[in-house]
XYZ file of C-alpha atoms in Angstrom:
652
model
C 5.626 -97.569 37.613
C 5.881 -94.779 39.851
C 6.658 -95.740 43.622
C 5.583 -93.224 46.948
C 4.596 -93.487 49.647
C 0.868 -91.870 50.379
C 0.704 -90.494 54.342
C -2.973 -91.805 55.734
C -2.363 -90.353 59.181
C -0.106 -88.801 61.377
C 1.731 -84.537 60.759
C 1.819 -85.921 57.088
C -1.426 -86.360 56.041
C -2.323 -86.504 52.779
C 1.261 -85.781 51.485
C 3.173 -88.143 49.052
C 6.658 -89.047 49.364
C 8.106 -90.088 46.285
C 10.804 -93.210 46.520
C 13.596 -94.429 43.761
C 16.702 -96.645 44.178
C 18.592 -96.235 47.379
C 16.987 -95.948 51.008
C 15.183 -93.596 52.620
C 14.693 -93.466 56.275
C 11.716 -92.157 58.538
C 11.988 -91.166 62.112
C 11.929 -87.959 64.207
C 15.314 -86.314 63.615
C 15.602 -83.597 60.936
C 18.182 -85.582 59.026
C 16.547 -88.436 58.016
C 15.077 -88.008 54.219
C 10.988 -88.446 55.580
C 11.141 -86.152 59.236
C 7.239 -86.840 61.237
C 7.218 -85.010 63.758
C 5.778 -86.908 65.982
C 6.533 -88.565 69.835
C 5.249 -91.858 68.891
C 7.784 -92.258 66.294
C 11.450 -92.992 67.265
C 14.425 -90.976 66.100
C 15.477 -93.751 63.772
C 12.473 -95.591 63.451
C 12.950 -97.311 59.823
C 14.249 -97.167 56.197
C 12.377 -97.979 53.055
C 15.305 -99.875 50.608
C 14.671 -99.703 46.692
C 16.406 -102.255 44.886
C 16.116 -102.980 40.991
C 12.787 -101.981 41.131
C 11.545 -103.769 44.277
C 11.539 -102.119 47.405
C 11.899 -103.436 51.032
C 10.750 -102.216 54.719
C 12.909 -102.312 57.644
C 12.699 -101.822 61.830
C 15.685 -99.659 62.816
C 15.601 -100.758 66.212
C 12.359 -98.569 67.011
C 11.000 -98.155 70.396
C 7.299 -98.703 69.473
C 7.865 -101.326 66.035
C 7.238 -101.408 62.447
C 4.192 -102.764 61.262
C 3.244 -103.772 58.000
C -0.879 -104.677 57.418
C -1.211 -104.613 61.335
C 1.725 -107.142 61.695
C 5.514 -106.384 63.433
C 7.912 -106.388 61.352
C 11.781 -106.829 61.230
C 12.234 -106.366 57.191
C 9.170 -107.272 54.433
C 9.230 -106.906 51.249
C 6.474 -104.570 50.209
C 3.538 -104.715 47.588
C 1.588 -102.487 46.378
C -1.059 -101.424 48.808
C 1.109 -102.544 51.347
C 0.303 -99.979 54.758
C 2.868 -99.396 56.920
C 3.077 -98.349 60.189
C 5.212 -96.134 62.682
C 3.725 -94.855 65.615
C 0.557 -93.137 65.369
C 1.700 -92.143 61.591
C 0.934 -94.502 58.200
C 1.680 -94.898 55.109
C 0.171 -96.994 52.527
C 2.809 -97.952 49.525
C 1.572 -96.974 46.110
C 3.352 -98.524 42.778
C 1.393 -98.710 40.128
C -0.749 -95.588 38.064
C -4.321 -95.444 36.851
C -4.408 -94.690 33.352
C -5.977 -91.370 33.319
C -7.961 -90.238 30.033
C -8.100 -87.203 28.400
C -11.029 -84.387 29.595
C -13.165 -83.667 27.122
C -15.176 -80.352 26.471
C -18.257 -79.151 28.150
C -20.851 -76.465 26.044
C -23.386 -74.842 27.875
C -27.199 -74.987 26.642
C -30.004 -72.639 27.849
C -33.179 -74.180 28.608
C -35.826 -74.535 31.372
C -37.074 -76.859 34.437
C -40.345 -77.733 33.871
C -43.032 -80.076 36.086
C -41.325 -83.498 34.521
C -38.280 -82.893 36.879
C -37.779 -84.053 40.377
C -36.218 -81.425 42.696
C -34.426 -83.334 46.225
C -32.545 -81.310 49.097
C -29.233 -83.239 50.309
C -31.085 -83.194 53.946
C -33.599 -85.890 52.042
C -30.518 -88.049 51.015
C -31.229 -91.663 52.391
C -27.291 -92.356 52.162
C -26.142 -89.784 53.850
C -28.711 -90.761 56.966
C -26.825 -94.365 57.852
C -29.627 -94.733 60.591
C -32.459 -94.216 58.076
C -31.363 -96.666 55.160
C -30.508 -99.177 58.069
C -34.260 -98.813 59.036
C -36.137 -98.141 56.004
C -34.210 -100.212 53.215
C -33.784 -103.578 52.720
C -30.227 -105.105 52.470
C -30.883 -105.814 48.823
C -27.726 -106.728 46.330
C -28.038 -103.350 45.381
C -28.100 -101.002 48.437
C -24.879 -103.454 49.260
C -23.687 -102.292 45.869
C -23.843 -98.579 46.359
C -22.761 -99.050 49.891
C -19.479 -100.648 48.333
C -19.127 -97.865 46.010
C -19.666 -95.314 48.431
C -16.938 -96.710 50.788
C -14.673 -97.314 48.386
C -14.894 -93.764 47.014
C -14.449 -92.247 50.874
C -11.318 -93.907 50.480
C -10.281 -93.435 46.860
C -10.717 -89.457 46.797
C -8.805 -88.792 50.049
C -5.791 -90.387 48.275
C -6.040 -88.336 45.199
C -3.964 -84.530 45.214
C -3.892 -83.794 41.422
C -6.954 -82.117 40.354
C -7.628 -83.592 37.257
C -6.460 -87.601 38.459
C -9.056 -86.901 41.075
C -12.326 -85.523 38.881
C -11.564 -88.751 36.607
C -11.659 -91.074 39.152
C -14.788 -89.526 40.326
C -16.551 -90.027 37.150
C -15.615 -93.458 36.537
C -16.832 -94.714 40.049
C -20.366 -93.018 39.423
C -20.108 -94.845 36.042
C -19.751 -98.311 37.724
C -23.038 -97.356 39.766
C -25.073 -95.197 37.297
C -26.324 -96.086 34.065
C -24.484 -92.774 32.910
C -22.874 -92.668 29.390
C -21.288 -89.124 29.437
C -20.687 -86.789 32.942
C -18.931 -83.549 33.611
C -17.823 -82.290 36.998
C -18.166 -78.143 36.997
C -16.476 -76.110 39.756
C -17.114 -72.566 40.021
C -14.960 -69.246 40.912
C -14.834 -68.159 44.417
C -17.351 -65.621 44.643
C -19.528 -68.647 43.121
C -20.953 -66.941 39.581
C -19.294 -68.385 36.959
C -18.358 -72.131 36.475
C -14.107 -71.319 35.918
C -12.969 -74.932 35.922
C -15.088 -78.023 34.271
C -13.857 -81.718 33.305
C -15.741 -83.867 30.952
C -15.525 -88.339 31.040
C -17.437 -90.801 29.120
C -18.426 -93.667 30.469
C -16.604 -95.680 26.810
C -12.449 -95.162 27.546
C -10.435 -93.393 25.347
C -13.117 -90.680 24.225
C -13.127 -86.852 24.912
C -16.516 -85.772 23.833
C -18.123 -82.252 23.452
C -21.116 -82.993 26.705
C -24.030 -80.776 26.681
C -24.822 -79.339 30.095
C -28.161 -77.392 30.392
C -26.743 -73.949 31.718
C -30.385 -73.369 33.612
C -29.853 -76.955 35.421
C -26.554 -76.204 36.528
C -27.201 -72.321 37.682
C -30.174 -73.620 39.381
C -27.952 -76.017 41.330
C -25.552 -73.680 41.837
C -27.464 -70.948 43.266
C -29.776 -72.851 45.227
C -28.150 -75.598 46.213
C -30.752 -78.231 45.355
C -30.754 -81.978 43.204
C -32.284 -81.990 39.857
C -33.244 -85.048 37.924
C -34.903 -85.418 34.636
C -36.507 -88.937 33.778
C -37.371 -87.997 30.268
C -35.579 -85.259 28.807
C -37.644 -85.508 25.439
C -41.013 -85.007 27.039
C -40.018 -82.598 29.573
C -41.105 -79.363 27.741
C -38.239 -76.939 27.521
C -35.474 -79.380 28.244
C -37.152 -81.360 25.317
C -36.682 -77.901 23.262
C -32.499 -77.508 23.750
C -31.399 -78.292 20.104
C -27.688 -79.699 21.791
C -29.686 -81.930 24.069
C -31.732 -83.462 21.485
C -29.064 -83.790 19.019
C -27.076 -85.662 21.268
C -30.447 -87.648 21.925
C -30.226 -87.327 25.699
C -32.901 -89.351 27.724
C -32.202 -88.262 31.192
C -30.125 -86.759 33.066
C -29.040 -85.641 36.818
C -27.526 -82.775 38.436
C -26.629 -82.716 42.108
C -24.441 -80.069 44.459
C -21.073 -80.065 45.737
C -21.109 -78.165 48.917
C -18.641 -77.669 51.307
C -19.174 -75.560 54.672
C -22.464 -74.680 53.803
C -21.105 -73.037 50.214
C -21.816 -74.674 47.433
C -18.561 -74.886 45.287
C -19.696 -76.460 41.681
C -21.864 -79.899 40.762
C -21.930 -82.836 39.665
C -23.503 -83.408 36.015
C -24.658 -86.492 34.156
C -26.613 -87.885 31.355
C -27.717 -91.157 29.327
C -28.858 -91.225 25.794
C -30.498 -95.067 26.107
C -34.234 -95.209 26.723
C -32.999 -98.768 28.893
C -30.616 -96.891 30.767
C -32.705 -94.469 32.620
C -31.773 -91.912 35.389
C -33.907 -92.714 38.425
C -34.130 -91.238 41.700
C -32.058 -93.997 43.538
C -29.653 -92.845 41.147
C -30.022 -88.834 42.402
C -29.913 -89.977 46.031
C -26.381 -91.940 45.130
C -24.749 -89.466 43.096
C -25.657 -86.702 45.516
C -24.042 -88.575 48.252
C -20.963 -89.378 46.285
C -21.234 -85.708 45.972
C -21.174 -84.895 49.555
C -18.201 -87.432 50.434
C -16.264 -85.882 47.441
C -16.540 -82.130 47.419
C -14.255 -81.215 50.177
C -11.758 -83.420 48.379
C -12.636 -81.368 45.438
C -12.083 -78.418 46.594
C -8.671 -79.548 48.781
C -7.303 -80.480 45.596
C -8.196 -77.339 43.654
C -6.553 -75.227 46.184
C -3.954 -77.114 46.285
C -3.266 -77.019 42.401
C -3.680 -72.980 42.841
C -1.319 -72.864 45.848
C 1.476 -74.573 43.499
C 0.951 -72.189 40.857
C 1.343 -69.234 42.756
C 3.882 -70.542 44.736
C 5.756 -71.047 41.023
C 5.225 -67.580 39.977
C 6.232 -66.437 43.327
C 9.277 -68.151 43.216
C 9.986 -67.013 39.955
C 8.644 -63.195 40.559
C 11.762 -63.391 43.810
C 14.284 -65.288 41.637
C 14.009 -62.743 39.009
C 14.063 -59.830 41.647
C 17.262 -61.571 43.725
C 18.972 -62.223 40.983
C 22.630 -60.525 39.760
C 21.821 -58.659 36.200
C 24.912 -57.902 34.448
C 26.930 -59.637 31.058
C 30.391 -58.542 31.433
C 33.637 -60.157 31.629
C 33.429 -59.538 35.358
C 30.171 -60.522 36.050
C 30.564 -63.603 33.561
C 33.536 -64.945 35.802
C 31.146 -64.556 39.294
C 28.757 -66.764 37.554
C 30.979 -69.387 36.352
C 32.186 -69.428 39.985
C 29.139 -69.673 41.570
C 28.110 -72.212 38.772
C 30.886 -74.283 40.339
C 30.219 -73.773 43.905
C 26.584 -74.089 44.264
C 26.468 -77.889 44.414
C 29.412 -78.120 47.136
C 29.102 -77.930 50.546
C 32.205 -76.206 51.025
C 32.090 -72.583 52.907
C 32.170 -69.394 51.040
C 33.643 -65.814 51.478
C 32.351 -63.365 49.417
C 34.006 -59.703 49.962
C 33.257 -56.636 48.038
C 31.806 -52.892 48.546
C 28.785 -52.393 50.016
C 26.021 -52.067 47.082
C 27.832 -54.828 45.107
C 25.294 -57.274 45.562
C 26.910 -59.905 48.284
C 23.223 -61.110 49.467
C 22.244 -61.973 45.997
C 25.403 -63.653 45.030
C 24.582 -65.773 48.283
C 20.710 -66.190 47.783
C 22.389 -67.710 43.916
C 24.414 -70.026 46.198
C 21.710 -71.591 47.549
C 19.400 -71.497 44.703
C 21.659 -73.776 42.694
C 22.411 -76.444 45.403
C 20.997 -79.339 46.963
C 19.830 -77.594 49.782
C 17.484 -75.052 47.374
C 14.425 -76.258 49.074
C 15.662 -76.059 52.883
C 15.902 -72.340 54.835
C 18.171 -69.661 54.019
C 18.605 -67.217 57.217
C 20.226 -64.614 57.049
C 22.132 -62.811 59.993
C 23.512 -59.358 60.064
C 26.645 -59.141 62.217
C 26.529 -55.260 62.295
C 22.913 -54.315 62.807
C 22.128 -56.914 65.644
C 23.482 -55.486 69.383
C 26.443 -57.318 70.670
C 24.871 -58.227 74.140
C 21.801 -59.563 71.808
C 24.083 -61.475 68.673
C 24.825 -64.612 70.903
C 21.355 -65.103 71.772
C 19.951 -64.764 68.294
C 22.869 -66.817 66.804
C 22.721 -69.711 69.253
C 19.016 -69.267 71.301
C 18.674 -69.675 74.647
C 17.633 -71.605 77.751
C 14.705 -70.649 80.200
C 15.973 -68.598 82.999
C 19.613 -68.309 81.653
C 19.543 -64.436 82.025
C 16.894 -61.727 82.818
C 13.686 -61.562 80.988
C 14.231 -65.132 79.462
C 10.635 -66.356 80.608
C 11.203 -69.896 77.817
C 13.748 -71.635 75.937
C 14.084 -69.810 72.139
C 15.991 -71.307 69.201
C 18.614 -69.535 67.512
C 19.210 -68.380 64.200
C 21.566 -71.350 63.323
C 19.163 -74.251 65.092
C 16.553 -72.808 62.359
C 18.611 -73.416 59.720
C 19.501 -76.841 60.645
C 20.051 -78.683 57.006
C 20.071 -75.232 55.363
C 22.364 -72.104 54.569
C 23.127 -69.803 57.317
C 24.455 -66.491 55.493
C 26.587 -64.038 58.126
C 26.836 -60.624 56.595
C 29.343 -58.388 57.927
C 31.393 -60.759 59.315
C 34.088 -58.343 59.735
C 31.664 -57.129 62.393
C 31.670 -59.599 64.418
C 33.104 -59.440 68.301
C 36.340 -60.950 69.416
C 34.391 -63.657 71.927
C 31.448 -64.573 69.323
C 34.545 -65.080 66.651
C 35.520 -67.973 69.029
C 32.014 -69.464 69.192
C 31.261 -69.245 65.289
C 35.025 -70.520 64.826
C 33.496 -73.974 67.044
C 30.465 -74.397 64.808
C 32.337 -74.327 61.770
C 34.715 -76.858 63.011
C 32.395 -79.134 64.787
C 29.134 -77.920 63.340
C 27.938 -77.570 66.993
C 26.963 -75.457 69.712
C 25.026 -74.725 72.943
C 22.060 -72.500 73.966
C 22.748 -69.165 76.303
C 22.639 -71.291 79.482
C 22.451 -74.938 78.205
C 25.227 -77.334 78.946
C 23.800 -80.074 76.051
C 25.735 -79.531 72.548
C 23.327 -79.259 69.362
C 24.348 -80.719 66.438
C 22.997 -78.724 63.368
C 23.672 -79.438 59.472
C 24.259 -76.251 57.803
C 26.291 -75.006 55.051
C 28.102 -71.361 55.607
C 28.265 -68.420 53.497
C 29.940 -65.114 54.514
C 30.304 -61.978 53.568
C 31.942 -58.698 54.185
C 33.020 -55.095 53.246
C 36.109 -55.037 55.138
C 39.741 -55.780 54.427
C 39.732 -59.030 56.653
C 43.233 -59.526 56.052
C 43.998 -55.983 57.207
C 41.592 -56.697 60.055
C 43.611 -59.990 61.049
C 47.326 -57.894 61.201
C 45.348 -55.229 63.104
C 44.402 -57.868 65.649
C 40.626 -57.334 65.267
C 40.133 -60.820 63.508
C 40.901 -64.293 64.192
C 42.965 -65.714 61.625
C 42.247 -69.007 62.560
C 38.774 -68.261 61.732
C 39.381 -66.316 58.619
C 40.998 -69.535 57.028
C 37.823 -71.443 58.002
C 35.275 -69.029 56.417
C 37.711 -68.462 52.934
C 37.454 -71.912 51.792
C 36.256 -70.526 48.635
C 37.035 -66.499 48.393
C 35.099 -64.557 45.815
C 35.344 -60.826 45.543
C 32.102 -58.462 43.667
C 33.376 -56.234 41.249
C 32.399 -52.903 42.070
C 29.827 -51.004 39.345
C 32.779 -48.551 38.360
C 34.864 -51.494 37.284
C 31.661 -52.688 34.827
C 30.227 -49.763 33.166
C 28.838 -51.757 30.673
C 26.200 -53.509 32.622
C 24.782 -50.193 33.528
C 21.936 -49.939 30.907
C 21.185 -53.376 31.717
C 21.011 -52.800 34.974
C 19.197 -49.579 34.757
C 16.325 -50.907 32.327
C 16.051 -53.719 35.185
C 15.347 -51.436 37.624
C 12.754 -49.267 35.541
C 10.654 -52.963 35.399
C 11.011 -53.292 38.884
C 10.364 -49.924 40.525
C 7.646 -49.384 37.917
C 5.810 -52.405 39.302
C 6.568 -51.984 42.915
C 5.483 -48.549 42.524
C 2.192 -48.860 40.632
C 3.825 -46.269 38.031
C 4.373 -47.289 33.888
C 7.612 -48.153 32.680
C 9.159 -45.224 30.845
C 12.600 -46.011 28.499
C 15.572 -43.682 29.408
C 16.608 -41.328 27.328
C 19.851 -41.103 25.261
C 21.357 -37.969 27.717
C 20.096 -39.703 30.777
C 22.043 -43.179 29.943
C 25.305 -41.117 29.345
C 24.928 -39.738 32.681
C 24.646 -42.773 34.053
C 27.249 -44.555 32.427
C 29.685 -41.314 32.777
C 29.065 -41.466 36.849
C 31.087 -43.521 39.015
C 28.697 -44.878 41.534
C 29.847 -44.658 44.792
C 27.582 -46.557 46.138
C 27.407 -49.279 43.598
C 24.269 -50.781 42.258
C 22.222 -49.980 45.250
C 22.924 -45.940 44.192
C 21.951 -47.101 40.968
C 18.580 -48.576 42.242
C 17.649 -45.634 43.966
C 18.381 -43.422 41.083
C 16.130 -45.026 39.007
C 13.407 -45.441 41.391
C 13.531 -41.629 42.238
C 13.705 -40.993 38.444
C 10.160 -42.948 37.770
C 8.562 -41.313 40.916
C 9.733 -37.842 40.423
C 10.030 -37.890 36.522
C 6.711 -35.820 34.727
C 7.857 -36.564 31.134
C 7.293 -40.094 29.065
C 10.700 -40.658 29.189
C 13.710 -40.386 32.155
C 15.319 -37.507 31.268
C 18.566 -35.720 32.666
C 17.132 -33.853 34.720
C 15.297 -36.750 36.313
C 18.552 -38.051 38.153
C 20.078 -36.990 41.250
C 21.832 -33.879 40.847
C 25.299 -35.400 41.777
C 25.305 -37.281 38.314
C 24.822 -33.953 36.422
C 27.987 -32.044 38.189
C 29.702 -34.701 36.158
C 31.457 -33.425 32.782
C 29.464 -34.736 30.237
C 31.103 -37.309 27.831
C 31.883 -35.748 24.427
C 28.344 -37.454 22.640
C 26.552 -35.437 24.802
C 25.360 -32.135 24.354
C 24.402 -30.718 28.000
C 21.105 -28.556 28.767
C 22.298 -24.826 28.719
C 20.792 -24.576 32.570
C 22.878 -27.610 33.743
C 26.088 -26.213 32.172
C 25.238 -22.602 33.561
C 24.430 -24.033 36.965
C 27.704 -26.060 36.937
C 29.641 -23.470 36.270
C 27.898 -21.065 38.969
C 29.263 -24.099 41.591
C 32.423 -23.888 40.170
C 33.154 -20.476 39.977
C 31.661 -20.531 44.173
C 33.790 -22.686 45.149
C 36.795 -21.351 43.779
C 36.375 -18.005 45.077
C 35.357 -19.228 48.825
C 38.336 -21.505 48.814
C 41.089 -18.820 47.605
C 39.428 -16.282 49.833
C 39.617 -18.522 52.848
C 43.046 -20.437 51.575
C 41.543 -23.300 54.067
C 39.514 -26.374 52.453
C 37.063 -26.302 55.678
C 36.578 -22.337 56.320
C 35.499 -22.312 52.385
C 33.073 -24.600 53.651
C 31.656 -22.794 56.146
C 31.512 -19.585 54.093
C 29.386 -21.710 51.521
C 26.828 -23.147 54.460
C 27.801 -26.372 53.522
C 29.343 -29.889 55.005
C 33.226 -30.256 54.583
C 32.595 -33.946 52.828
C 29.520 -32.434 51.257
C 32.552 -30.059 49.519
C 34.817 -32.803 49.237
C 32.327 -34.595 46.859
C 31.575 -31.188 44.695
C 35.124 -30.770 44.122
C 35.538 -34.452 43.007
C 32.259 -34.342 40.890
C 32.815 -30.972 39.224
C 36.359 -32.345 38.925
C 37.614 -28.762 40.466
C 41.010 -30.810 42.445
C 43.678 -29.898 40.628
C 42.285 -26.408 39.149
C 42.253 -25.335 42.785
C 45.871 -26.650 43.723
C 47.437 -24.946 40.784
C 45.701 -21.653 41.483
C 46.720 -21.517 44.994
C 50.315 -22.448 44.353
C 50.746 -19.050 43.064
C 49.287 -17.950 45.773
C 50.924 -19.763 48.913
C 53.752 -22.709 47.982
C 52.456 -24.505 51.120
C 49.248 -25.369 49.657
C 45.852 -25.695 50.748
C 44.819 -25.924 54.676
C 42.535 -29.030 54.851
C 41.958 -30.431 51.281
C 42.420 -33.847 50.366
C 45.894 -34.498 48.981
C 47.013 -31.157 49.650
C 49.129 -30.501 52.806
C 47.800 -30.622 56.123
């Protein structure tokens, strides 16, 4: 038993809404668990109850009614095939499954058309001209037969998403109307060459067979678009000749088009092996029709299968690029907190250095929790203009300032039932503090110019690179709103504090730069990792990134080398394992023995600096990396007690 809810009309279409214990309501509003847009339908407009298996429709008090089978309803208990209705949507109430068989094989067999065969064009169909069979058939038993069948597969394959569900119902309908033992369905790729996806049915349940399909037939059908039937396979020349064919002692058979938009997409294949069961042409003219009713079906529900697939490897292709790479103590306790916080709603801090990977630890956030599946937006505090942040944040009204020609959402309206993650929060301005402070209390705000409140459901997630605490003695931050935003306080550990996750990190970012690039992944070499490692990243895991991206565009060798990396990680002293290129030592020393004689020639941290044509923090960061700080105090103690003019930790 598997109860949904199938959408027949209305923004839904065609979508299925699963349903288990508990209730689910439909109506307008974003909140309630099936949301159609759509003005017919009332905010509220009524809840489907599941209860031990049973499951119950009721009117929430709706402006326009509930109707179940055509009939107003208050609450009715629903069976299967039940439609209900809500405005100009429907929904038909599904509970029980087809048993579905197993596909079975399909083998291609060469062989040729001869005279015996009987070639139709689907403009010759009689049931796909109602006007015609009205005027030239009879209403026999049988025309009311296939008229059945045809209706009740325009209704059936509309109904239908999976692929494979929908190909097998196909087949067994045409089995109820065609004296078919065995039939295939073959779809071909897009540029319409090779058949890339084929399903196989036999008329007895509970078989997969190995069908023969004549490969001429269905490349003839393909290509040109045309019908073929064959009476009497065994006395139609070549098709007589196919070994497969004969072995599987097949009488007749019938291969019609599926074409959709003028393109024909794949066909329709099917055979008998009983002399008393022959393929006729009332037969062709049905199975092409069922053909022309069913291939856009077809083809919906192929695209749709190939739409989930890539949306799967998308999703996994971004989860694996968003996510935080790293296995040390530090990193092991953010993931254990996050592990715990993801499924709360509760509102999350996260401080750390810029680099550390804030974002990512948010995107994880919302990964892991209910609300996975519902919008994650983003908002910069620091890069957005201050006259322009209350706008985007909260939208606006038509005509509430210059230049605002229509009403625009804001950021948080968009999220409504999502995540709304505010980076650089520290950023933020002393009056758009007191609005945020609002929607976190009341989860509510109004547009630039509106005087209506919006209610939005939204779970918050900050982050920032500032001391807030410092920022809140300084006067710059509200603490009221500080305590509202660290709920939950998390702090990323800077990559200095876990230079063991470097090589993981580093071999990461080969994989991803070398894709992203269009450049093969080289390893690193032994000297390179130590440099890595022995560096203390500045600019966290971001520097890191870059480092190895400009390492697999620049690098000429087959593996990252030393020399590949930014030069500030070779001014580094090598670690003791290492043995350093004679050039890099040589050239280190060179800087060294510069900067030494610029600064005692100058006694004045910023004239050596202009003496070497270079920026005083440029200098500041040579001196730190070539480790040259207290070397130069101690050699100009001896030559003025005061110090050095200008230098960091010297005197002033």
């Amino acid at each position: 038993m598997r109860p949904r809810l199938l959408v027949l009309s209305g923004p839904l279409k065609d979508s299925t809404i699963p349903l288990a214990e508990g209730e689910v309501t439909i109506g307008r509003e974003a909140s309630n668990g099936v949301a159609v847009i759509d003005p017919s339908v009332s905010r509220k407009h009524c809840a489907v109850l599941g209860r031990e298996g049973k499951f119950q429709v009721r009117d929430l008090d709706s402006r326009n009614g509930t109707l179940v089978n055509g009939a107003v309803v208050e609450e009715h208990w629903l069976q299967h095939g039940d439609e209900i209705g809500a405005g100009d949507t429907s929904f038909v109430f599904l509970l029980e499954d087809d048993d579905v068989a197993a596909p079975g094989r399909v083998e291609f067999e060469d062989g040729q058309r001869t005279a015996e065969t009987t070639v139709i064009h689907p403009r010759d169909v009689v049931y796909l001209q109602p006007d015609r069979l009205l005027r030239e058939l009879p209403a026999t038993s049988q025309v009311a037969r296939n008229l059945n069948a045809l209706l009740k597969i325009s209704r059936i394959v509309h109904a239908i998403r999976d692929l494979d569900e929908l190909q097998g119902q196909l087949l067994d309908l045409i089995f109820e109307v065609v004296p078919a033992g065995r039939g295939a369905i073959l779809l071909a790729d897009k540029e319409g060459h090779q058949f890339n996806s084929m399903f196989a049915r036999m008329r007895q349940a509970g078989q997969t067979p190995l069908v023969k399909v004549s490969r001429t037939v269905a490349r003839q059908v393909l290509e040109q678009g045309i019908a073929i039937l064959g009476t009497d396979v065994p006395k139609s020349g070549d098709l007589g000749q196919v070994e497969s064919l004969a072995a599987s002692q097949v009488h007749s058979l019938l291969c019609v088009p599926l074409t959709v938009f003028q393109r024909v997409i794949g066909c329709v294949y099917v055979d008998s092996n009983s002399p008393g069961n022959r393929l006729l042409e009332e037969h062709l003219q049905l199975v092409t029709a069922i053909a022309g009713i069913s291939a856009v079906a077809l083809e919906n529900a192929r695209r749709l299968q190939w739409l989930e697939q890539e949306n799967e490897r998308l999703t996994v292709e971004v989860s694996q690029e968003r996510s935080l790479v790293g296995e040390g103590p530090q990193m092991r306790e953010i993931y254990q907190f996050l592990k715990r916080v993801a499924p709360t709603e509760s509102t999350v801090l996260i401080e750390g250095e810029s680099g550390t990977g804030k974002e990512l630890a948010a995107r994880s956030l919302h990964r892991n929790s209910p609300r996975a599946n519902r919008p994650f937006v983003a908002i910069n505090c620091a890069a957005i203009p201050e006259t322009l942040l209350e706008s985007d944040l909260f939208g606006h009204e038509r005509g509430a300032f210059t230049g605002a020609s229509g009403m625009k959402k804001g950021r948080l309206e968009l999220a409504d039932s999502g995540v709304v993650f505010l980076d650089e929060i520290g950023e933020l301005a002393p009056a758009l503090q007191v609005k945020l402070l609002r929607v976190l209390q009341e989860r509510e705000f109004e547009r630039v110019g509106g005087t209506h409140p919006i209610k939005v459901d939204i779970r918050v997630i900050a982050a920032t690179n500032c001391d807030l605490e410092q920022a809140m003695r300084d006067g710059t931050f509200r603490k009221d709103l500080y305590y509202r935003l660290a709920v939950l306080k998390v702090t990323m550990p800077t990559l200095r504090e876990r230079h063991e996750d470097i090589p993981m990190l580093a071999r990461h970012f080969v994989q991803k730069h070398a894709k992203r690039c269009k450049v093969k992944p080289r390893p690193i070499s032994p000297e390179a990792l130590s440099c890595l490692v022995n560096y203390d990243w500045p600019g966290n895991v971001r520097e890191l990134e870059n480092a190895i991206e400009r390492a697999l565009v620049l690098g000429s060798s087959d593996m990252i080398l030393p020399e590949d990396l930014p030069e500030s990680l070779l001014e580094r002293t090598p670690p003791p394992e290492m043995t350093e290129a004679k050039y890099h030592a040589a050239l280190k020393e060179l800087k060294k023995q510069l900067i030494r004689d610029a600064v005692e020639q100058t006694q004045s941290y910023v004239d050596a600096a202009r003496i070497l044509g270079v920026h005083p923090n440029y200098l500041h960061r040579l001196i730190r990396n070539l480790e040259l700080k207290e070397s130069l105090k101690d050699a100009l103690r001896e030559v003025s007690p005061r110090g050095i003019s200008g230098m960091p930790g010297g005197n002033a």
